[in-house]
XYZ file of C-alpha atoms in Angstrom:
675
model
C -20.522 -23.782 -8.774
C -20.893 -19.775 -8.590
C -24.727 -19.291 -8.026
C -27.097 -17.880 -10.018
C -28.616 -14.825 -9.471
C -32.653 -14.707 -11.150
C -33.177 -12.428 -14.145
C -34.341 -9.953 -11.723
C -30.962 -8.442 -10.071
C -32.261 -8.246 -6.286
C -31.905 -4.634 -4.680
C -31.030 -3.007 -8.156
C -33.465 -0.185 -9.365
C -34.894 -0.397 -12.694
C -32.160 1.593 -14.846
C -29.632 -0.512 -13.055
C -31.485 -3.575 -13.748
C -31.922 -2.805 -17.400
C -27.589 -2.084 -17.199
C -26.749 -5.197 -16.039
C -28.943 -7.273 -18.234
C -28.125 -6.190 -21.207
C -25.282 -8.063 -23.019
C -25.346 -8.311 -26.522
C -25.203 -4.595 -27.802
C -22.449 -1.794 -27.213
C -23.650 -0.134 -23.909
C -22.813 3.268 -22.137
C -23.849 3.920 -18.929
C -24.020 7.422 -17.771
C -23.594 7.366 -14.392
C -24.312 10.339 -12.129
C -22.160 11.034 -8.973
C -23.085 8.664 -5.901
C -25.411 6.227 -8.122
C -23.590 3.250 -7.935
C -21.816 2.289 -10.796
C -19.140 0.253 -9.099
C -22.051 -2.120 -7.718
C -23.316 -1.964 -11.436
C -20.017 -3.013 -13.564
C -19.859 -5.504 -10.279
C -23.169 -7.087 -10.583
C -23.048 -6.875 -14.618
C -19.293 -9.731 -13.952
C -21.374 -11.539 -11.972
C -24.591 -11.416 -14.590
C -21.741 -12.485 -17.676
C -20.458 -15.193 -15.539
C -24.005 -16.614 -15.364
C -24.301 -16.571 -19.192
C -21.488 -18.848 -19.680
C -18.818 -16.380 -20.394
C -15.626 -17.963 -19.168
C -14.047 -15.503 -16.385
C -10.877 -15.183 -17.803
C -12.580 -13.893 -21.073
C -13.913 -10.742 -18.648
C -11.420 -7.629 -18.548
C -12.733 -4.873 -16.124
C -10.653 -1.528 -16.569
C -10.350 0.944 -14.669
C -8.310 3.617 -13.892
C -6.462 3.584 -10.260
C -4.529 0.531 -8.171
C -7.798 1.541 -5.819
C -10.696 0.930 -7.375
C -9.605 -1.963 -8.874
C -8.704 -3.227 -5.236
C -12.304 -2.189 -4.247
C -13.962 -3.607 -7.519
C -11.743 -7.013 -7.547
C -13.105 -7.256 -3.085
C -16.843 -6.946 -4.871
C -16.840 -9.081 -7.539
C -15.283 -11.857 -5.065
C -18.036 -11.305 -2.631
C -20.872 -11.794 -4.738
C -18.833 -14.391 -7.146
C -17.070 -17.331 -5.974
C -13.578 -16.835 -5.190
C -12.419 -19.502 -7.677
C -14.260 -18.678 -10.284
C -13.797 -14.726 -10.107
C -10.388 -14.634 -10.163
C -9.629 -15.418 -13.215
C -11.998 -12.337 -14.199
C -8.224 -9.810 -15.135
C -9.365 -6.735 -13.462
C -6.947 -3.928 -13.875
C -6.005 -0.309 -14.713
C -5.297 0.614 -17.848
C -1.940 0.798 -17.304
C -1.260 -2.266 -16.075
C -3.249 -4.297 -18.861
C -0.630 -2.162 -20.875
C 1.980 -3.499 -19.284
C 0.724 -7.515 -19.181
C 0.323 -6.705 -22.698
C 3.770 -5.400 -23.416
C 5.718 -8.158 -20.976
C 3.727 -10.945 -23.058
C 4.746 -9.497 -26.614
C 7.737 -8.287 -25.835
C 9.456 -9.693 -28.633
C 7.354 -8.355 -31.301
C 8.063 -5.142 -29.807
C 11.907 -5.478 -29.950
C 12.044 -5.410 -26.119
C 13.900 -8.270 -23.990
C 11.853 -9.209 -20.760
C 12.604 -7.531 -17.748
C 11.519 -4.331 -18.997
C 12.595 -1.534 -16.575
C 9.605 1.359 -16.281
C 10.639 5.085 -15.883
C 8.728 7.222 -13.514
C 8.208 10.956 -14.317
C 11.279 11.720 -11.939
C 13.375 9.199 -14.268
C 11.991 10.619 -17.617
C 13.369 13.787 -16.589
C 16.399 12.718 -15.892
C 16.733 10.789 -19.298
C 16.016 13.522 -20.873
C 18.324 15.754 -19.730
C 20.699 13.534 -20.229
C 20.236 13.004 -23.926
C 19.770 17.071 -24.165
C 23.518 17.378 -22.279
C 24.873 14.839 -24.541
C 23.800 16.896 -27.423
C 25.195 19.464 -25.636
C 21.485 21.079 -24.839
C 22.016 22.473 -21.311
C 18.589 23.317 -20.437
C 17.939 23.292 -16.621
C 14.694 21.606 -14.987
C 12.371 24.361 -15.559
C 12.693 24.224 -19.206
C 12.931 20.386 -19.838
C 9.629 20.207 -17.849
C 7.418 21.409 -20.234
C 9.523 19.667 -23.158
C 8.497 16.180 -20.970
C 4.659 17.305 -21.409
C 5.220 18.136 -25.058
C 6.072 14.298 -25.963
C 3.311 13.224 -23.159
C 0.887 14.990 -25.348
C 1.664 13.856 -28.507
C 1.738 10.008 -27.172
C -1.307 11.008 -25.471
C -2.643 11.629 -28.707
C -1.102 8.550 -29.978
C 1.265 10.382 -32.346
C 4.803 9.034 -32.991
C 7.808 11.049 -33.293
C 7.570 10.973 -37.109
C 4.264 12.783 -37.303
C 5.629 14.976 -34.338
C 8.030 16.424 -36.871
C 5.476 16.760 -39.711
C 3.339 18.661 -37.522
C 5.599 20.910 -35.550
C 4.672 24.342 -36.651
C 7.533 26.335 -34.926
C 11.431 25.422 -33.998
C 10.100 25.119 -30.040
C 8.074 22.390 -31.647
C 10.925 20.802 -34.064
C 13.062 20.654 -31.328
C 10.641 18.748 -29.062
C 10.322 16.029 -32.075
C 13.639 15.466 -32.286
C 13.990 15.411 -28.655
C 11.274 12.850 -28.807
C 12.880 10.576 -31.695
C 15.697 10.391 -29.493
C 14.254 9.537 -26.257
C 11.925 6.618 -27.909
C 15.561 5.465 -28.795
C 17.171 5.343 -25.964
C 14.541 4.130 -24.337
C 14.798 0.512 -26.826
C 18.194 0.667 -26.583
C 17.772 0.175 -22.519
C 14.822 -1.860 -22.607
C 12.103 1.065 -20.448
C 9.150 2.267 -21.328
C 7.297 5.021 -19.689
C 3.469 5.438 -18.406
C 2.404 6.556 -21.719
C 3.956 3.956 -23.478
C 2.006 1.549 -21.779
C -0.788 2.455 -23.862
C 0.837 3.627 -26.528
C 2.843 0.577 -27.395
C 0.314 -1.789 -27.341
C -1.666 0.597 -29.802
C 0.689 0.508 -32.178
C 1.674 -3.217 -31.804
C -2.183 -4.410 -32.690
C -2.257 -1.402 -35.754
C 1.414 -3.192 -36.954
C 0.367 -6.976 -36.171
C -3.489 -8.519 -37.300
C -2.472 -11.694 -35.495
C -1.600 -10.570 -32.291
C -4.389 -8.723 -32.466
C -6.806 -10.728 -33.160
C -5.605 -13.069 -29.791
C -6.310 -10.599 -27.529
C -9.616 -9.715 -29.517
C -10.514 -13.743 -28.580
C -9.196 -13.496 -24.713
C -11.752 -10.551 -24.397
C -15.198 -11.209 -24.678
C -16.471 -8.695 -23.040
C -14.902 -5.627 -21.617
C -15.983 -3.332 -18.794
C -14.717 0.439 -18.843
C -15.035 2.763 -15.643
C -14.291 6.501 -15.593
C -14.853 6.536 -19.718
C -14.887 10.345 -19.321
C -11.036 10.463 -18.351
C -9.819 8.169 -21.332
C -7.331 9.929 -23.823
C -7.243 9.501 -27.661
C -4.583 6.448 -26.668
C -6.609 4.700 -24.583
C -10.255 4.923 -26.794
C -7.764 3.688 -29.592
C -6.570 1.040 -27.539
C -10.136 -0.009 -26.232
C -11.176 0.369 -29.675
C -9.472 -2.183 -30.999
C -9.245 -4.527 -27.794
C -13.741 -4.980 -28.380
C -12.936 -4.859 -32.104
C -16.314 -4.101 -34.961
C -18.600 -6.246 -32.028
C -18.661 -4.013 -29.381
C -19.616 -6.122 -26.547
C -19.048 -4.038 -24.300
C -20.109 -1.583 -21.109
C -18.441 1.633 -20.410
C -19.682 4.000 -17.334
C -18.843 7.786 -17.636
C -19.643 10.699 -16.484
C -19.324 13.503 -18.840
C -19.578 16.266 -16.090
C -17.171 14.554 -13.553
C -14.566 14.831 -16.482
C -11.851 16.809 -15.124
C -8.789 15.454 -16.477
C -8.265 17.580 -19.889
C -4.609 19.070 -18.380
C -3.842 14.980 -18.771
C -4.901 14.669 -21.707
C -8.349 13.340 -21.212
C -10.964 13.545 -23.776
C -14.911 13.957 -22.584
C -15.452 14.141 -26.715
C -14.940 10.067 -26.476
C -18.473 10.092 -25.305
C -19.766 12.002 -28.481
C -17.751 9.435 -30.456
C -18.850 6.374 -28.860
C -21.643 6.627 -30.662
C -20.511 7.572 -33.669
C -17.999 4.241 -34.003
C -20.921 2.777 -32.733
C -23.676 2.932 -34.562
C -25.959 0.464 -32.142
C -24.895 1.548 -28.814
C -27.963 1.522 -26.276
C -27.535 4.610 -23.970
C -28.629 4.367 -19.713
C -28.725 6.619 -17.063
C -28.310 6.285 -13.991
C -29.926 9.221 -12.111
C -30.843 8.146 -8.239
C -28.173 9.144 -6.092
C -27.460 7.125 -2.725
C -25.085 9.188 -1.470
C -26.101 13.143 -0.865
C -29.333 15.382 0.729
C -31.569 15.941 -2.055
C -30.374 19.983 -1.461
C -26.909 19.315 -2.527
C -28.325 17.659 -5.476
C -30.282 20.478 -6.448
C -27.348 22.778 -6.346
C -24.946 20.813 -8.030
C -27.828 20.143 -10.955
C -28.078 23.939 -10.933
C -24.329 24.246 -11.116
C -23.844 21.883 -13.823
C -26.441 22.931 -16.009
C -24.703 25.591 -16.810
C -22.199 23.589 -19.230
C -23.364 22.281 -22.340
C -24.254 18.319 -22.170
C -24.926 15.618 -25.064
C -26.479 13.747 -22.024
C -28.838 15.484 -20.130
C -28.936 13.954 -16.946
C -30.811 15.368 -13.589
C -29.462 13.598 -10.547
C -32.269 13.176 -7.344
C -32.404 11.464 -3.660
C -34.653 10.327 -1.319
C -32.359 11.524 1.577
C -33.745 14.873 2.956
C -31.674 17.074 4.749
C -33.077 20.160 6.499
C -29.298 22.177 6.531
C -28.938 24.572 4.058
C -26.079 24.988 2.470
C -23.300 27.854 4.114
C -21.324 30.546 3.010
C -18.768 31.528 5.348
C -17.275 35.330 4.511
C -13.804 35.514 5.592
C -11.939 38.398 6.006
C -8.149 36.862 4.066
C -7.029 33.596 4.371
C -5.916 33.160 7.736
C -9.280 34.169 9.299
C -10.409 31.392 6.489
C -8.726 28.399 8.302
C -9.443 30.049 11.857
C -13.162 29.971 10.761
C -13.087 26.796 9.074
C -11.421 24.638 12.058
C -13.803 26.505 14.465
C -16.710 25.768 12.734
C -15.560 21.440 12.486
C -14.201 21.017 15.930
C -18.744 22.830 16.493
C -20.107 20.522 13.826
C -18.128 17.318 15.602
C -19.436 18.186 19.206
C -23.296 19.152 18.058
C -23.440 16.295 15.925
C -20.777 13.629 18.186
C -19.489 13.049 14.642
C -15.803 11.120 13.928
C -12.850 13.451 12.853
C -12.829 11.234 9.788
C -16.433 12.137 8.967
C -14.926 15.484 7.808
C -13.165 16.726 4.699
C -11.864 20.166 3.217
C -11.308 20.445 -0.469
C -9.168 23.148 -2.126
C -8.661 24.038 -5.759
C -4.524 24.196 -5.097
C -2.463 22.514 -2.629
C -0.727 25.613 -1.273
C -4.208 26.434 0.163
C -3.548 23.430 2.843
C -0.525 25.451 4.715
C -2.581 27.771 6.962
C -5.348 25.016 7.410
C -3.138 22.425 8.961
C -1.580 25.385 11.552
C -5.176 26.385 12.530
C -6.775 22.558 12.759
C -3.356 21.786 15.257
C -4.209 24.512 17.095
C -7.538 23.249 17.790
C -5.815 19.242 18.329
C -7.681 18.005 15.790
C -5.889 15.352 13.828
C -5.456 15.443 10.120
C -4.309 13.659 7.204
C -3.385 15.155 3.824
C -4.080 12.923 1.157
C -2.791 12.167 -2.229
C 0.841 13.836 -0.574
C 4.360 12.527 -1.938
C 4.951 9.111 -1.298
C 7.880 8.688 0.687
C 9.043 6.234 -1.979
C 8.919 8.966 -4.675
C 11.068 11.424 -2.920
C 14.848 11.413 -5.467
C 17.267 10.297 -2.549
C 15.046 7.321 -1.552
C 14.958 6.147 -5.612
C 18.389 6.643 -5.357
C 19.581 4.436 -2.052
C 17.010 2.162 -2.749
C 18.039 1.641 -6.804
C 21.918 0.833 -5.480
C 20.360 -1.511 -2.801
C 18.574 -3.018 -6.171
C 21.495 -3.692 -8.124
C 22.917 -5.493 -5.266
C 20.047 -7.689 -5.454
C 19.395 -8.397 -8.860
C 22.421 -6.768 -11.227
C 20.290 -6.938 -14.405
C 18.220 -3.985 -13.030
C 18.963 -2.341 -16.083
C 16.655 1.042 -15.039
C 18.519 0.875 -11.277
C 21.971 0.548 -12.654
C 20.668 3.947 -15.501
C 19.482 6.254 -12.259
C 22.837 5.321 -10.377
C 25.877 4.882 -12.720
C 26.028 8.437 -12.434
C 24.638 9.773 -9.173
C 26.954 10.436 -7.691
C 28.841 11.812 -10.684
C 31.744 9.434 -11.782
C 32.411 11.139 -15.156
C 30.477 8.576 -17.014
C 28.851 10.416 -19.500
C 25.322 9.919 -21.561
C 27.276 8.811 -24.842
C 29.497 5.665 -22.761
C 26.192 4.974 -21.639
C 24.737 4.918 -24.887
C 27.802 2.708 -26.395
C 27.103 0.253 -23.242
C 23.388 -0.131 -24.071
C 23.877 -0.754 -27.193
C 26.182 -3.401 -26.592
C 23.574 -4.787 -24.454
C 21.388 -4.841 -26.646
C 23.643 -6.614 -29.409
C 24.518 -9.350 -27.301
C 21.020 -9.632 -25.619
C 22.304 -9.195 -22.002
C 21.648 -7.199 -19.160
C 23.969 -3.733 -18.679
C 25.912 -5.006 -15.934
C 26.667 -8.202 -17.941
C 27.514 -6.548 -20.785
C 30.195 -4.705 -18.520
C 31.768 -7.927 -17.762
C 32.221 -9.306 -21.265
C 35.633 -8.456 -23.308
C 34.092 -7.386 -26.521
C 33.076 -3.794 -24.279
C 36.920 -2.835 -24.684
C 36.596 -1.972 -28.064
C 33.093 -0.214 -27.647
C 34.699 2.644 -25.002
C 37.898 4.704 -24.817
C 40.236 2.874 -21.900
C 39.406 5.970 -19.527
C 35.544 5.190 -19.594
C 35.890 1.690 -19.961
C 38.099 1.178 -16.545
C 35.739 3.463 -14.646
C 32.517 1.652 -15.729
C 34.426 -1.898 -14.873
C 35.970 -0.630 -11.725
C 32.351 0.594 -10.345
C 31.030 -3.156 -11.418
C 33.968 -4.594 -9.668
C 32.620 -2.500 -6.641
C 29.518 -3.541 -6.795
C 30.300 -7.425 -6.976
C 32.109 -7.460 -3.867
C 29.241 -5.754 -1.635
C 26.737 -7.952 -3.209
C 29.021 -10.809 -2.255
C 29.980 -9.049 1.572
C 25.451 -9.033 2.046
C 25.474 -12.789 2.020
C 27.788 -12.953 4.794
C 27.732 -9.911 6.691
C 25.205 -7.539 8.174
C 23.461 -5.781 5.587
C 22.982 -2.633 7.342
C 26.337 -2.157 8.077
C 26.940 -2.986 4.788
C 24.259 -0.397 3.362
C 25.909 2.537 5.840
C 29.115 1.466 4.485
C 28.144 1.560 0.763
C 26.559 5.477 1.171
C 29.886 6.598 2.949
C 31.941 5.065 0.089
C 29.834 7.435 -2.133
C 30.080 10.462 -0.188
C 26.429 10.661 -0.694
C 25.463 13.137 2.350
C 28.074 15.182 0.675
C 26.291 14.886 -2.714
C 22.708 15.726 -1.592
C 24.724 18.967 0.252
C 25.900 20.352 -2.716
C 22.744 19.665 -4.631
C 20.429 20.709 -2.234
C 18.353 24.095 -2.356
C 18.836 24.927 1.300
C 20.525 23.523 4.462
C 17.154 22.585 5.778
C 16.429 20.377 2.679
C 19.766 18.904 2.837
C 19.223 17.942 6.133
C 15.532 16.473 5.626
C 16.944 14.425 2.591
C 19.863 12.896 5.117
C 16.892 11.755 7.339
C 14.688 10.610 5.114
C 17.999 8.295 4.243
C 18.411 7.617 7.866
C 14.647 6.768 8.117
C 14.944 4.211 5.142
C 18.077 2.293 6.633
C 16.033 2.210 9.950
C 13.278 0.440 8.630
C 15.052 -1.843 6.801
C 16.885 -3.026 10.082
C 14.092 -3.339 11.595
C 11.820 -5.376 9.050
C 14.913 -7.280 9.452
C 14.523 -7.811 13.164
C 11.202 -7.964 12.829
C 11.418 -10.945 10.799
C 11.515 -14.347 12.935
C 13.394 -16.756 9.937
C 16.231 -15.197 8.129
C 16.000 -12.843 5.335
C 17.793 -11.631 2.647
C 18.352 -8.065 1.997
C 16.370 -8.670 -1.585
C 13.146 -10.190 0.685
C 13.400 -7.105 3.021
C 12.966 -4.733 0.558
C 10.410 -6.549 -1.682
C 8.427 -6.730 1.380
C 8.945 -3.009 1.949
C 7.982 -1.828 -1.379
C 4.854 -3.485 -0.515
C 3.779 -2.170 2.468
C 4.729 0.972 2.232
C 1.796 1.243 -0.553
C -0.209 -1.148 1.716
C 0.566 0.541 5.097
C -0.103 4.036 3.747
C -3.176 3.113 2.340
C -4.434 1.303 5.447
C -3.419 4.129 7.751
C -4.990 6.815 5.840
C -8.253 4.648 5.894
C -8.162 3.302 9.725
C -7.259 6.434 11.279
C -10.004 8.659 13.087
C -8.671 11.714 10.860
C -9.764 14.936 9.035
C -9.075 14.385 5.302
C -7.484 17.396 3.738
C -6.857 16.712 0.289
C -7.651 18.755 -3.752
C -10.645 18.461 -5.795
C -8.931 16.190 -8.414
C -7.841 13.409 -5.416
C -11.141 14.136 -3.924
C -13.186 12.042 -6.977
C -14.534 8.829 -6.717
C -15.143 9.893 -2.427
C -17.878 10.864 -0.167
C -17.627 12.383 3.335
C -20.954 13.404 5.127
C -19.421 17.102 5.989
C -17.814 18.845 3.094
C -16.122 22.138 3.289
C -14.972 23.701 -0.014
C -12.485 26.796 0.915
C -11.429 29.447 -1.301
C -14.898 29.858 -3.568
C -13.391 33.196 -5.344
C -12.369 33.917 -9.165
C -9.223 33.429 -9.581
C -8.577 30.043 -7.066
C -11.658 28.307 -8.359
C -12.417 29.122 -11.321
C -8.518 29.143 -11.311
C -6.945 32.091 -13.197
C -5.464 30.258 -16.200
C -8.590 28.332 -17.045
C -10.400 31.816 -16.805
C -7.277 33.548 -19.288
C -7.249 30.580 -21.584
C -11.275 30.672 -21.396
C -11.487 26.890 -19.984
C -14.237 27.617 -17.133
C -16.328 24.427 -18.237
C -13.594 22.119 -17.199
C -13.584 24.732 -13.737
C -17.460 24.128 -13.240
C -16.961 20.506 -13.755
C -14.507 20.434 -10.536
C -17.113 22.521 -8.074
C -19.269 19.741 -9.323
C -17.146 17.308 -8.090
C -16.827 18.811 -5.030
C -20.372 19.698 -4.199
C -21.329 15.816 -4.910
C -18.214 14.470 -2.165
C -20.830 16.066 0.581
C -23.460 13.255 2.270
C -25.078 15.513 5.212
C -23.779 18.810 4.609
C -21.954 20.954 2.385
C -19.963 24.581 3.432
C -18.204 26.871 1.314
C -16.226 29.542 2.460
C -14.459 32.708 0.520
C -12.282 35.553 1.386
C -13.123 39.163 0.869
C -8.831 40.042 0.302
C -5.940 37.374 -0.103
C -2.489 37.875 -0.017
C -0.963 37.504 -3.570
C 3.083 37.636 -4.243
C 3.463 39.360 -0.700
C 0.798 41.730 -1.746
C -2.600 42.889 -0.325
C -5.287 42.692 -2.881
C -9.310 42.153 -2.862
C -11.266 39.230 -3.868
C -14.573 38.430 -5.559
C -16.947 35.788 -4.668
C -16.557 32.814 -7.507
C -19.391 33.011 -9.983
C -20.027 29.579 -8.956
C -21.507 30.476 -6.016
C -24.167 33.046 -7.715
C -24.858 29.568 -10.114
C -26.501 28.032 -7.115
C -30.045 28.223 -6.375
C -30.458 31.673 -3.600
C -33.137 29.926 -1.448
C -30.430 26.943 -0.519
C -28.073 29.171 0.736
C -27.235 30.308 3.865
C -24.721 33.316 3.349
C -23.525 32.673 6.717
C -22.178 35.984 8.437
C -23.607 38.435 5.335
C -27.233 37.979 6.827
C -26.093 38.930 10.016
C -27.890 35.975 12.586
C -30.910 37.167 14.246
C -30.363 37.369 18.221
C -33.278 34.301 18.200
C -30.564 32.317 16.309
C -27.934 33.415 18.077
C -29.438 32.259 21.481
C -30.419 28.972 20.002
C -26.944 28.443 18.802
C -25.450 29.792 22.250
C -27.745 26.864 24.208
C -27.199 23.616 21.827
C -23.207 24.490 22.842
C -24.318 25.086 26.149
C -26.312 21.834 26.886
C -23.903 19.855 24.947
C -20.821 20.942 27.029
C -23.039 20.400 29.850
C -23.328 16.827 28.614
C -19.775 16.158 28.562
C -19.413 16.929 32.216
C -21.940 14.822 33.267
């Protein structure tokens, strides 16, 4: 039996404890940065189990897989593994996928649903447009994809989008949206936005299905509430029903995803929709020194707030917040690298204790160079995953089709990659036929009836492709799969296709190397495994390994972390360097132009509250922009910080005494190394 807590949950502060114990009314926890919100959620799950709510009726929803994984391991630590494994802990999207999978028939879908990622989505839109004689390049398709995504995040369906369209362009996008949804229906696929929109539509139209899911979800806990968009909030409302047995945890000061559709106004809405709402603020911070928090509080006080809060901490650090003025971006990268090297020596710190945060990815390039020069190991977090590269996805789709011909998504990806003169109208007819016959696209190619649907030329092309896949698939059972993979790539002239579609020789070379690396990886996996493994086993294991290994590699190795401010949310580091504190960079020029300074201020706030012991800002007095050197202004956010807590390192020339002291410190350290 799971251990019961006494009513006073140990080691929680009074506010945390209160948040854990309230279970009979809707609760909003305004949790400041570093205030122990994950702990509150996990202790609450434990308390709900103690109260006799069955594990299978408790659902906790987060936004990232990493957060879900962390929550799961914490729940298992404080509750018995037997009980806790039945608690549903998932991301919003995987909850949506669960609902779609269980209710696929009511949505007019078949069981094996394919999920389109961003690249797949662009490709489908491109195919639809080509089919309707609209030749648009990638740069033109992206805004259309964003527009469709924006509608879905606002819970707007195609007919509504059409009636809302204000001009020709929006009408065009709305018509494309309708075609795109039809195409996905026929091909039994959904995109990421559908994972929320489809369940919402289902619940609206089917009260009995909604009732079943409500009964299954007796208590719902939702993390990072400020990041929810309209559709997610609607889905949440449906699941909790009028009773509102829920705890949502959020911080309006960390709402930094408006560009992705997040709607911080949902915090206001909650009070309107649930008048019994109890509100608790967690203001004690367990991460940063009081000085860092004072700066964060002062900065964010310039934004309007529905719920005022002031973070405080018992941790007292002596270090002032440094502001380094640099001549240009080259000197900035060098100074930051030198500063890290010095701090590392002084405090005997590890590389992993340092993080450099920036507004945009391009700011990392020069930093990399400077860190390498000083032999400081680093890792860029949140870079492109190996598996999201186009060429890797192409080759894996071929392999997946050899393993499981019913994988519609893989089939659609490669049926015309490289070009086989199989047009989208042929694919649509095939998809339509497969849908009517309730079979996969691949199986449909072997049915007699298909001949009557397609012209002879198209039918022959499709059939010869499928016959070739079948013969290769059979051979993988008896022959060396690696040799077959090389043969496959040769047969489709894939390397020539890469060269023809690359922007440069260098890019082509890199892509071909990636494919070779993939095959090598599969080969090594096969050799490593003791028992005979099929190609299918290797690939599925490898897909899992990639995501696991990559995360673990990042966490275990002693490297300085480089990442964008968006990627840094939820993390903490003893020493944080926030670079490029200039007008036009942070706040970003686009936000200045569109007067969206508040979100940029929240972004700076997220950056500041990542630091535990020491925080350093840097800015340049000039910077290269579009090939010209132009002078820059320090960020307005620097002027909003408490003057008495800042040390403008270069501006206030260090007095001789201080210089001497610094020199002696470095000398003493060097001596200690030599002993």
